[in-house]
XYZ file of C-alpha atoms in Angstrom:
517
model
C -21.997 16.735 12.607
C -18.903 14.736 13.609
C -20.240 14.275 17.143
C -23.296 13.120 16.298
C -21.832 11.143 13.595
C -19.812 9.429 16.659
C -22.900 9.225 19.175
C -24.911 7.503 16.392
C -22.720 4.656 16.213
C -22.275 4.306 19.490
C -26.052 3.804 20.015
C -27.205 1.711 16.996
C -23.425 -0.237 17.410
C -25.161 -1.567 20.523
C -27.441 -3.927 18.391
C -26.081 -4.320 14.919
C -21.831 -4.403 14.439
C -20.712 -6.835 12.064
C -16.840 -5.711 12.753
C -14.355 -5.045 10.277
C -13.155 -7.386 6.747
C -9.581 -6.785 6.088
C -6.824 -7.972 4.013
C -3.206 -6.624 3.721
C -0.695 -6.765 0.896
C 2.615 -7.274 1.402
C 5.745 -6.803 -1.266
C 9.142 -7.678 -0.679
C 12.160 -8.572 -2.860
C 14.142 -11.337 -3.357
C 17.956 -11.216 -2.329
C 20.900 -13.255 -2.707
C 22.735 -14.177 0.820
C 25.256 -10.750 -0.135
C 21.992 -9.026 -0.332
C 22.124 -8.446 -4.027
C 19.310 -8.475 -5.878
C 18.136 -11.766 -7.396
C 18.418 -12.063 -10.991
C 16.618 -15.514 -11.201
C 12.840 -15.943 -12.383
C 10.256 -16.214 -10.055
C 10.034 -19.238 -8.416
C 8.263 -21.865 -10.467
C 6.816 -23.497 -7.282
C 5.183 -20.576 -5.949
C 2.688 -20.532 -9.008
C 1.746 -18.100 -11.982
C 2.314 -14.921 -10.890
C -0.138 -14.069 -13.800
C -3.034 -16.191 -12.078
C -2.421 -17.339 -8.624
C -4.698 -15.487 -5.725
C -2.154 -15.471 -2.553
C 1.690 -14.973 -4.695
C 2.617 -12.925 -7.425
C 5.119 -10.073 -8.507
C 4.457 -6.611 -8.541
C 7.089 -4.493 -10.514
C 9.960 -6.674 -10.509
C 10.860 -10.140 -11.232
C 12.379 -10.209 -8.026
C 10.065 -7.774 -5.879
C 7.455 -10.853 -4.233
C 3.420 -9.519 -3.370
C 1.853 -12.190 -1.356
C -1.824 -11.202 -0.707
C -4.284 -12.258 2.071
C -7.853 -13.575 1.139
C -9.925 -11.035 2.398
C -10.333 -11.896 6.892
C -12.937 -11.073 9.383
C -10.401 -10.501 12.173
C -6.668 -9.578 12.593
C -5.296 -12.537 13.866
C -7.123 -14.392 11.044
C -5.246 -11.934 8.498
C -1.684 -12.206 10.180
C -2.292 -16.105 10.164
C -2.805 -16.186 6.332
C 0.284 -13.523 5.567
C 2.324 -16.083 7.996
C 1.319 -19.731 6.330
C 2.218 -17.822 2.474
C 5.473 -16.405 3.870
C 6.171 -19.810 5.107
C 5.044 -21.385 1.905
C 6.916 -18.789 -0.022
C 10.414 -19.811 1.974
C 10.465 -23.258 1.371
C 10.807 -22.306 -2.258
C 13.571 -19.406 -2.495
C 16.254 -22.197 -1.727
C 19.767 -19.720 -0.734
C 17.953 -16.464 -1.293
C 16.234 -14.978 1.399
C 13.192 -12.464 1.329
C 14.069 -8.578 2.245
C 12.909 -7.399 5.574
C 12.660 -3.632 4.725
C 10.851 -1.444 2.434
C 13.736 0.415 0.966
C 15.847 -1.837 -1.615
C 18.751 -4.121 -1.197
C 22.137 -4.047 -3.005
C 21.609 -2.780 -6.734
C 23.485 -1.820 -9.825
C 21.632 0.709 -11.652
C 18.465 -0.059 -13.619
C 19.598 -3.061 -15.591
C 19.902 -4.919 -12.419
C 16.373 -5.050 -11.595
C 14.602 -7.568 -13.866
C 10.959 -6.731 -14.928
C 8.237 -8.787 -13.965
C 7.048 -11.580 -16.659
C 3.990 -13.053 -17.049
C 3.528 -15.188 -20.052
C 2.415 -14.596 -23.648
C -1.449 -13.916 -23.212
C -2.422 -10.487 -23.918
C -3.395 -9.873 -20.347
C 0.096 -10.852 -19.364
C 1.870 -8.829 -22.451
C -0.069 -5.665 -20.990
C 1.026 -6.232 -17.479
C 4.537 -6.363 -18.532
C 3.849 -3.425 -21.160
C 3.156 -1.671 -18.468
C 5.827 -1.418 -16.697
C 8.588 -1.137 -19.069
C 5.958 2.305 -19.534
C 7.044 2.800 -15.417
C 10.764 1.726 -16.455
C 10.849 4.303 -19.377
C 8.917 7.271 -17.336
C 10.230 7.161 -13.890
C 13.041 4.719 -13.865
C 13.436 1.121 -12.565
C 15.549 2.439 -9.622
C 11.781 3.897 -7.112
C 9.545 0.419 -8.565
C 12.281 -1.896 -6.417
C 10.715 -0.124 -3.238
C 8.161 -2.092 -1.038
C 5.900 -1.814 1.000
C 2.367 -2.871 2.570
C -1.065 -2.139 1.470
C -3.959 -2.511 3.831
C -7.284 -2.961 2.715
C -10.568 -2.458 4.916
C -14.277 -2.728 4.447
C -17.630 -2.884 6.151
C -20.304 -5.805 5.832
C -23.303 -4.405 4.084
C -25.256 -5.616 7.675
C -23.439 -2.059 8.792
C -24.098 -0.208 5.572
C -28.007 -0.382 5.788
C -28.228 0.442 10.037
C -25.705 3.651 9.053
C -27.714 4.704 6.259
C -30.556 4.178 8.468
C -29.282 6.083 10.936
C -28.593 8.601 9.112
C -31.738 8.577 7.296
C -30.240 8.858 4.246
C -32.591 8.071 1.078
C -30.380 7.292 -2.374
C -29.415 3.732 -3.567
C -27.391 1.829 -0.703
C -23.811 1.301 -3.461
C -24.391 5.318 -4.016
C -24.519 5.656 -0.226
C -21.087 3.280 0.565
C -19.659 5.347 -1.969
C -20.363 8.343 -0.583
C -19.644 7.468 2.860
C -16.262 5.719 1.784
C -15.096 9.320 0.287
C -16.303 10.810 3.307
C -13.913 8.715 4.937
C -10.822 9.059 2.579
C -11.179 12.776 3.117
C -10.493 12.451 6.706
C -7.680 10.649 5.388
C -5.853 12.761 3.866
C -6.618 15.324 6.661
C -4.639 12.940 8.892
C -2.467 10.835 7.180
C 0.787 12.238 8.218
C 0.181 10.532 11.913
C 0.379 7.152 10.231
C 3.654 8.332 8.687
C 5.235 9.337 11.995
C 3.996 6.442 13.990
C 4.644 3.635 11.352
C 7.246 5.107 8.980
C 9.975 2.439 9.419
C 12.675 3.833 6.350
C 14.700 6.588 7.524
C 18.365 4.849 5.800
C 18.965 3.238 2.632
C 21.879 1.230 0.808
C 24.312 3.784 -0.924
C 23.249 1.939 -4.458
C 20.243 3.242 -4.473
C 21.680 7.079 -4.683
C 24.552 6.332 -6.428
C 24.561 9.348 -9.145
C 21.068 11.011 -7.792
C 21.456 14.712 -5.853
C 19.985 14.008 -2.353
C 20.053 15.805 0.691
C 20.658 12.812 3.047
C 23.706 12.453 5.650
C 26.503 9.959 5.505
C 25.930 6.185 7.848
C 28.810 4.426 8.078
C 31.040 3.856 4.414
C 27.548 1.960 2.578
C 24.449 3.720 3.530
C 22.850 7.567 4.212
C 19.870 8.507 6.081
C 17.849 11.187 6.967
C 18.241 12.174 10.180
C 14.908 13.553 10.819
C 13.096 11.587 8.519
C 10.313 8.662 8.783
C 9.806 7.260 5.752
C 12.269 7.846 2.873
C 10.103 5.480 0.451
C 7.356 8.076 0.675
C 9.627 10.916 0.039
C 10.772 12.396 -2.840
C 13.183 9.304 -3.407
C 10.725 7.566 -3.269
C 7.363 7.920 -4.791
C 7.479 10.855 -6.632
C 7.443 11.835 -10.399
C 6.914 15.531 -12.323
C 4.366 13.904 -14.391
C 2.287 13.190 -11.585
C 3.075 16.669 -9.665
C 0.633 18.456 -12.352
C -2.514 16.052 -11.760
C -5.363 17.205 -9.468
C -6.672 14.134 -9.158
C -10.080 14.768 -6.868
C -10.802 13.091 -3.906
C -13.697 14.688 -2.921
C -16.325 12.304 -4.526
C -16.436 9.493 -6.550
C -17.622 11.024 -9.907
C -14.961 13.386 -9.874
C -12.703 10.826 -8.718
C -12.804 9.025 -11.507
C -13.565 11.699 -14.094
C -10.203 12.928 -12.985
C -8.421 9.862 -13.539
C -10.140 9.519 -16.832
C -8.862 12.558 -17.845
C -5.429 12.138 -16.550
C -5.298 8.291 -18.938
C -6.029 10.585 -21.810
C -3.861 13.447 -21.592
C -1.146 13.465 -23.616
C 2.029 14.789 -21.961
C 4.916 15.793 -24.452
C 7.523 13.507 -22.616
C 6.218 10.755 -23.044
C 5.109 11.255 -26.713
C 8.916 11.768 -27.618
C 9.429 8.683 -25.700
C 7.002 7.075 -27.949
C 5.237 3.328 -27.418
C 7.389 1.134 -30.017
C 11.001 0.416 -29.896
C 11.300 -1.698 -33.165
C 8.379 -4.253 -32.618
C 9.065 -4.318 -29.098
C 6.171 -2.019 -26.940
C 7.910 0.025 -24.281
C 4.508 1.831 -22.753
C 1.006 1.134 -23.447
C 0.424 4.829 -23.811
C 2.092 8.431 -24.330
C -0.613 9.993 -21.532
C 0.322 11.197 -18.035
C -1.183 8.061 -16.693
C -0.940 4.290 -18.794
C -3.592 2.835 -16.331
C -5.210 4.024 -13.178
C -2.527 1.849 -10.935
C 0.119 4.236 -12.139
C -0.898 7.038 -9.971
C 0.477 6.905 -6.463
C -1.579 7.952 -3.685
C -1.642 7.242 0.188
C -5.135 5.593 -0.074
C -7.219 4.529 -2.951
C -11.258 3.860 -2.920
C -11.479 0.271 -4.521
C -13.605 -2.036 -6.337
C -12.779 -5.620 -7.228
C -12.449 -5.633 -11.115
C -13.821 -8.599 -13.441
C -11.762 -10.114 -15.861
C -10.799 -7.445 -18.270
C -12.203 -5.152 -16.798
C -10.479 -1.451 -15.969
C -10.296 -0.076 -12.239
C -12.172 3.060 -13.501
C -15.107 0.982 -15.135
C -15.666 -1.125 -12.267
C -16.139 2.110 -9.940
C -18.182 3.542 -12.532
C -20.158 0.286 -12.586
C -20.825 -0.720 -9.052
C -19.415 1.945 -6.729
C -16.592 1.717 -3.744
C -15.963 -1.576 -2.111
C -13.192 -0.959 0.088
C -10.885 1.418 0.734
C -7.100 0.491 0.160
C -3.962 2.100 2.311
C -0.473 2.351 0.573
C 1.233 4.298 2.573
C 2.723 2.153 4.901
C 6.350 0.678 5.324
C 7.126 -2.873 5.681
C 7.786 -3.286 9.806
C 11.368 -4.901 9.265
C 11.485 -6.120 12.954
C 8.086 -8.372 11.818
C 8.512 -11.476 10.068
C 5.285 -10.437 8.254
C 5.950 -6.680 7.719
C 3.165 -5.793 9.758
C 2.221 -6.277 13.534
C -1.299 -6.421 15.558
C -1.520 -3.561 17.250
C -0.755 -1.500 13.764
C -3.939 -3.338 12.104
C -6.282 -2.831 15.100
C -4.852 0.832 15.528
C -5.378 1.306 11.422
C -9.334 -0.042 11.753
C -9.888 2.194 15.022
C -8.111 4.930 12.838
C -10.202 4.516 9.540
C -13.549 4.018 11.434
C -13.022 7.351 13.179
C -12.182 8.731 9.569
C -15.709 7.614 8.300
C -17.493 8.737 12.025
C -15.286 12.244 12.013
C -16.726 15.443 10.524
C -15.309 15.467 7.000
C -15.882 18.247 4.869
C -15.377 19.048 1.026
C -11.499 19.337 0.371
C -10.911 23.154 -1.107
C -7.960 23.705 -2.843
C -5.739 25.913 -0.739
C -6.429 22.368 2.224
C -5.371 20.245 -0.329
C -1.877 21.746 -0.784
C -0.727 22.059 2.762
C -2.396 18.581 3.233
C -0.303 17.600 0.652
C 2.198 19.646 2.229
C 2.175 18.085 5.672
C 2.420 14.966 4.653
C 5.350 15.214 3.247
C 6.808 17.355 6.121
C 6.291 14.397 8.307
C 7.460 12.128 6.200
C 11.124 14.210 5.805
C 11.531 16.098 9.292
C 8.622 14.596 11.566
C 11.212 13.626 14.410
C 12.312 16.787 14.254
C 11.434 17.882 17.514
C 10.118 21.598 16.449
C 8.011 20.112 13.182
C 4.895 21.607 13.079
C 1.793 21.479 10.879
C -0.065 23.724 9.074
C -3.881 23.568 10.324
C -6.811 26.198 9.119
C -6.100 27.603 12.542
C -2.122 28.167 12.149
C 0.929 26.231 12.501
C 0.471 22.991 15.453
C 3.069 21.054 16.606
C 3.568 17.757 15.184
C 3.433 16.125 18.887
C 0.663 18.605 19.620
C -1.269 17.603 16.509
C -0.576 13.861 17.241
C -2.174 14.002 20.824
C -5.222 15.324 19.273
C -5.756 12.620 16.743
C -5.204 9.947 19.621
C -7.740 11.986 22.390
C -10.265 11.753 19.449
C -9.856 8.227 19.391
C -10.235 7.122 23.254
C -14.044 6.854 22.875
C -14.450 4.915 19.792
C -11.777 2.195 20.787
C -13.332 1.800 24.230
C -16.141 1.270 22.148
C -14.909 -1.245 20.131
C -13.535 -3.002 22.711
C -17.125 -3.347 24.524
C -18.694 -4.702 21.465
C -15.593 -6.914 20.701
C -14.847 -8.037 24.063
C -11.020 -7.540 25.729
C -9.092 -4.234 25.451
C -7.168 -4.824 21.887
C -8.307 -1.077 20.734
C -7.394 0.835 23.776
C -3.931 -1.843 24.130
C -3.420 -0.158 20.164
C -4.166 2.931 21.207
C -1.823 3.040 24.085
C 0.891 1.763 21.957
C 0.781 4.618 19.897
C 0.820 7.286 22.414
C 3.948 5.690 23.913
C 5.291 6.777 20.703
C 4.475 10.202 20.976
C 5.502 10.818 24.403
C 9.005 8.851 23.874
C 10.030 9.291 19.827
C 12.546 7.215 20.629
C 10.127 4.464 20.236
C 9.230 5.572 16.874
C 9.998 2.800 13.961
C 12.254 4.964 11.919
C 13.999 5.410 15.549
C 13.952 2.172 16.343
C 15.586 1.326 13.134
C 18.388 3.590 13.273
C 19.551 2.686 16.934
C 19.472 -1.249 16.114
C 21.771 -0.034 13.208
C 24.105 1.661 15.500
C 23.808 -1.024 18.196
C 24.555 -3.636 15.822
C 27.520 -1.410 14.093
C 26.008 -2.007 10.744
C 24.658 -0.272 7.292
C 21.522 -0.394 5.964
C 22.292 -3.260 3.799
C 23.955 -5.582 6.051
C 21.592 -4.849 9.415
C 18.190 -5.811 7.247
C 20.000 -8.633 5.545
C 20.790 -9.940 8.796
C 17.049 -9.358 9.929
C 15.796 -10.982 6.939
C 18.206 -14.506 7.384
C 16.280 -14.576 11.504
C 13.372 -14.276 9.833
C 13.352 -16.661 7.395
C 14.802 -18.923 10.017
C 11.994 -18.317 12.020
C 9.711 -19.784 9.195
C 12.180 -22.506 8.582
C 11.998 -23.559 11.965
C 8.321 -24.826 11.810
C 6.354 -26.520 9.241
C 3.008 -25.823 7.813
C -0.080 -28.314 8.490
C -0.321 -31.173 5.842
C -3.763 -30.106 4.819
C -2.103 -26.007 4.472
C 0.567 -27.089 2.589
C -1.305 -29.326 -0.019
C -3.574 -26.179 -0.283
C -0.898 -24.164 -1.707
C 0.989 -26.498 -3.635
C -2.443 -27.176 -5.294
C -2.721 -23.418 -5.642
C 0.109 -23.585 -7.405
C -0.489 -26.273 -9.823
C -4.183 -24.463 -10.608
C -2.321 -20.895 -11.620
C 0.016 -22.698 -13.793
C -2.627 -24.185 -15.769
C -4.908 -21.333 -15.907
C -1.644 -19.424 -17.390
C -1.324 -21.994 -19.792
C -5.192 -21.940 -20.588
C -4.901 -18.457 -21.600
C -2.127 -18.762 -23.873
C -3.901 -21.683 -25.629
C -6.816 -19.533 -26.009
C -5.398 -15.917 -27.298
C -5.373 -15.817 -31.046
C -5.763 -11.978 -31.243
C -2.208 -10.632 -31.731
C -1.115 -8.053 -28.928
C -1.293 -5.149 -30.943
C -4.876 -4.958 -32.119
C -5.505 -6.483 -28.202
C -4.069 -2.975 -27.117
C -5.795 -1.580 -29.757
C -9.079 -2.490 -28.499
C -8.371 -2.139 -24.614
C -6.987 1.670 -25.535
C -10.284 2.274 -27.117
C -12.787 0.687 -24.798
């Protein structure tokens, strides 16, 4: 079925390829110039972060998400990531904006400020919300960043596929379908993105300070793992016991969500002794294994753009999958932008051939050494005996790499013939250089400019993230972009200080009424 799957596309492709929309968002924290942590509020000239579309906060005060609009091509994404990080460093005045994914200088939990967002309800619950993450998990893993890359297809593709296909249900039940079809093949395969974009194998001593780890001594102020890809994604990272019990089901999008559901209203005994009130004060918006569907961490998440109040979960429910949405991936720190071109056109010729591949129901017994490889790769996947479990016995990570990128010579030859150029097979190549010299791996790559430069974690990304922000400083943004944003700016502010005006209800019979709903 895969094969055909593939020729299909190839043949109706010919006529009717509307290409891919993307947009990517990127976190990153705000440092002092001793690559401390900033204590001070979030920028007043960048905007609400409550309201405004392009800047906001994500756990932390100090932890920055700038967001694309959604783009029909990857230059026209990296150009709108580019003109907000150069908006964005006009207005951090001596701080500078961390490079890396894993955190900068810190001092234990009280040094990393919670995000604020005003005195609405809607702001309350955001910040409710995580003080729930601060009380469950710890502030120490939500100061991690990292990039989330979002990609859909125009509905012009949709109706030739289902055509194609000659599939006969409701087009939204049909994307939906055909989206899970793809995030299966995900998860099947997601450990190559690890290896070939994983870009955290160190860290800054503060981050372990009084945590058991298994990592190995780098110089007098960091450790690393010597093996390892990504330590964000690893069990430093990422990772809670709460979470461990879910079986969240990615098989279909009924399930899916049911699971979730299910997962929001489960108590778990924890959190109940934590309770949701210290004093007056709320310090979680729930005593369930999940407060909100946001709170469980995956590698990829099937998305729908939610309406004003509205919950992730209903707006699935409501109107099906609208784009799928990759988390898994580490801020590049050699980018000024965290991310590069030939990773985005490598990621759409990589999720395509998800959705084209043959992609069967997920049993249990895949699932765990799915879940299983992943996290091999993440730890040991420049180890140069890692292997992989497959339903056919244990595979070589190299061996199982090659594979993936055969698969994929067709379909970016493809591309590039209905695209024009060679930017596919150019991404392609890139990544095979990888796998034929690890030494040209990111978490490689990393780790020998560290040693070149004679420097820890702390001080080589600091230094990375002062050339970068010179870089922006160095050029200036059109008049017409730069009245764009400061307008941007001025709208949030007011729209933050519309909804104030307008909430009468107090916050607890708000929460009330959003736990019920």
């Amino acid at each position: 079925m895969g094969d055909s799957r593939h020729q299909l596309f190839q043949q109706f492709a010919r006529d009717q390829w509307g290409g891919f929309s993307k947009g990517i968002e990127k976190e990153g924290l705000r440092v002092d110039r001793n690559g401390f942590i900033a204590q001070t509020p979030h920028p007043r000239a960048l905007g609400s972060a409550l309201t405004h579309p392009r800047i906001t906060t994500d756990y932390s005060e100090s932890l920055l998400e700038l967001i694309t609009p959604v783009c029909n091509s990857t230059e026209e994404a990296l150009a709108a990531l580019w003109d907000t990080h150069h908006f964005v460093h006009q207005h951090l005045g001596d701080e500078v904006f961390w490079a890396a994914s894993m955190p900068c200088q810190l001092d234990g939990d009280d040094s990393i400020p919670i995000a604020e967002y005003g005195s609405s309800n809607i702001g309350q619950l955001k910040h409710v919300y995580r003080q729930g993450l601060a009380v469950r998990y710890g502030r120490m893993m939500q100061s991690i960043a990292g990039a989330h890359y979002n990609l859909s297809l125009p509905d012009s593709f949709w109706v030739q596929w289902q055509t194609a296909l000659e599939d006969r249900q409701r087009l939204q039940d049909f994307k939906s379908q055909q989206y899970f079809w793809l995030v299966r093949n995900f998860r099947r395969h997601s450990w190559l993105l690890m290896l070939l974009f994983g870009a955290s194998p160190a860290l800054d001593q503060s981050f372990v300070a009084n945590v058991r780890h298994s990592l190995s001594r780098l110089g007098n102020d960091s450790w690393y793992g010597p093996e390892a890809t990504s330590l964000r994604m690893g069990d430093l990272g990422y990772h809670n016991n709460a979470q461990a019990s879910l079986n969240i089901c990615f098989n279909e999008l009924p399930t899916y969500t049911a699971t979730l559901a299910k997962a929001i209203h489960t108590p778990w005994p924890e959190y109940e002794r934590i309770g949701t009130r210290r004093g007056d004060a709320f310090i979680q918006i729930n005593t369930s294994i999940l407060q909100i569907e946001n709170e469980y961490y995956s590698a990829i998440r099937p998305k729908r753009t939610t309406e004003r109040g509205e919950k992730p979960i209903q707006a699935l429910d409501a109107r099906g999958v609208e784009y799928v949405e990759v988390r898994c991936l580490d801020l590049d720190p050699f980018s000024p932008v965290g991310m590069s071109a030939p990773q985005i056109d490598f990621l759409d010729l990589f999720l395509l051939d998800c959705l084209l591949s043959d992609s069967p129901i997920i049993e249990a017994a895949e699932c765990q050494y799915l879940d299983d490889n992943f996290s091999d790769v993440v730890s040991h996947g420049r180890q140069p005996a890692a292997t992989l479990e497959t339903q056919d016995g244990a595979l070589a990570v190299s061996d199982a790499g090659r594979q993936v990128l055969d698969g994929l010579e067709s379909l970016a030859a493809k591309l590039d013939d209905l695209s024009g150029g060679e930017r596919y097979r150019q991404a392609l190549s890139q990544q095979r250089q990888k796998l034929e010299d690890p030494a040209l791996l990111p978490s490689a790559c990393v780790l020998q400019a560290m040693e070149r430069a004679g420097q820890g974690h702390r001080e080589w990304v600091l230094a990375k993230s002062i050339e970068h922000q010179q870089a922006f400083r160095d050029r200036r943004l059109s008049a017409e972009t730069q009245a764009r944003f400061e307008s941007l700016s001025e709208q949030s502010l007011a729209e933050q200080d519309a909804m104030e005006a307008e909430d009468t209800q107090p916050f607890a019979t708000f929460l009330e009424a959003y736990l019920a709903d």
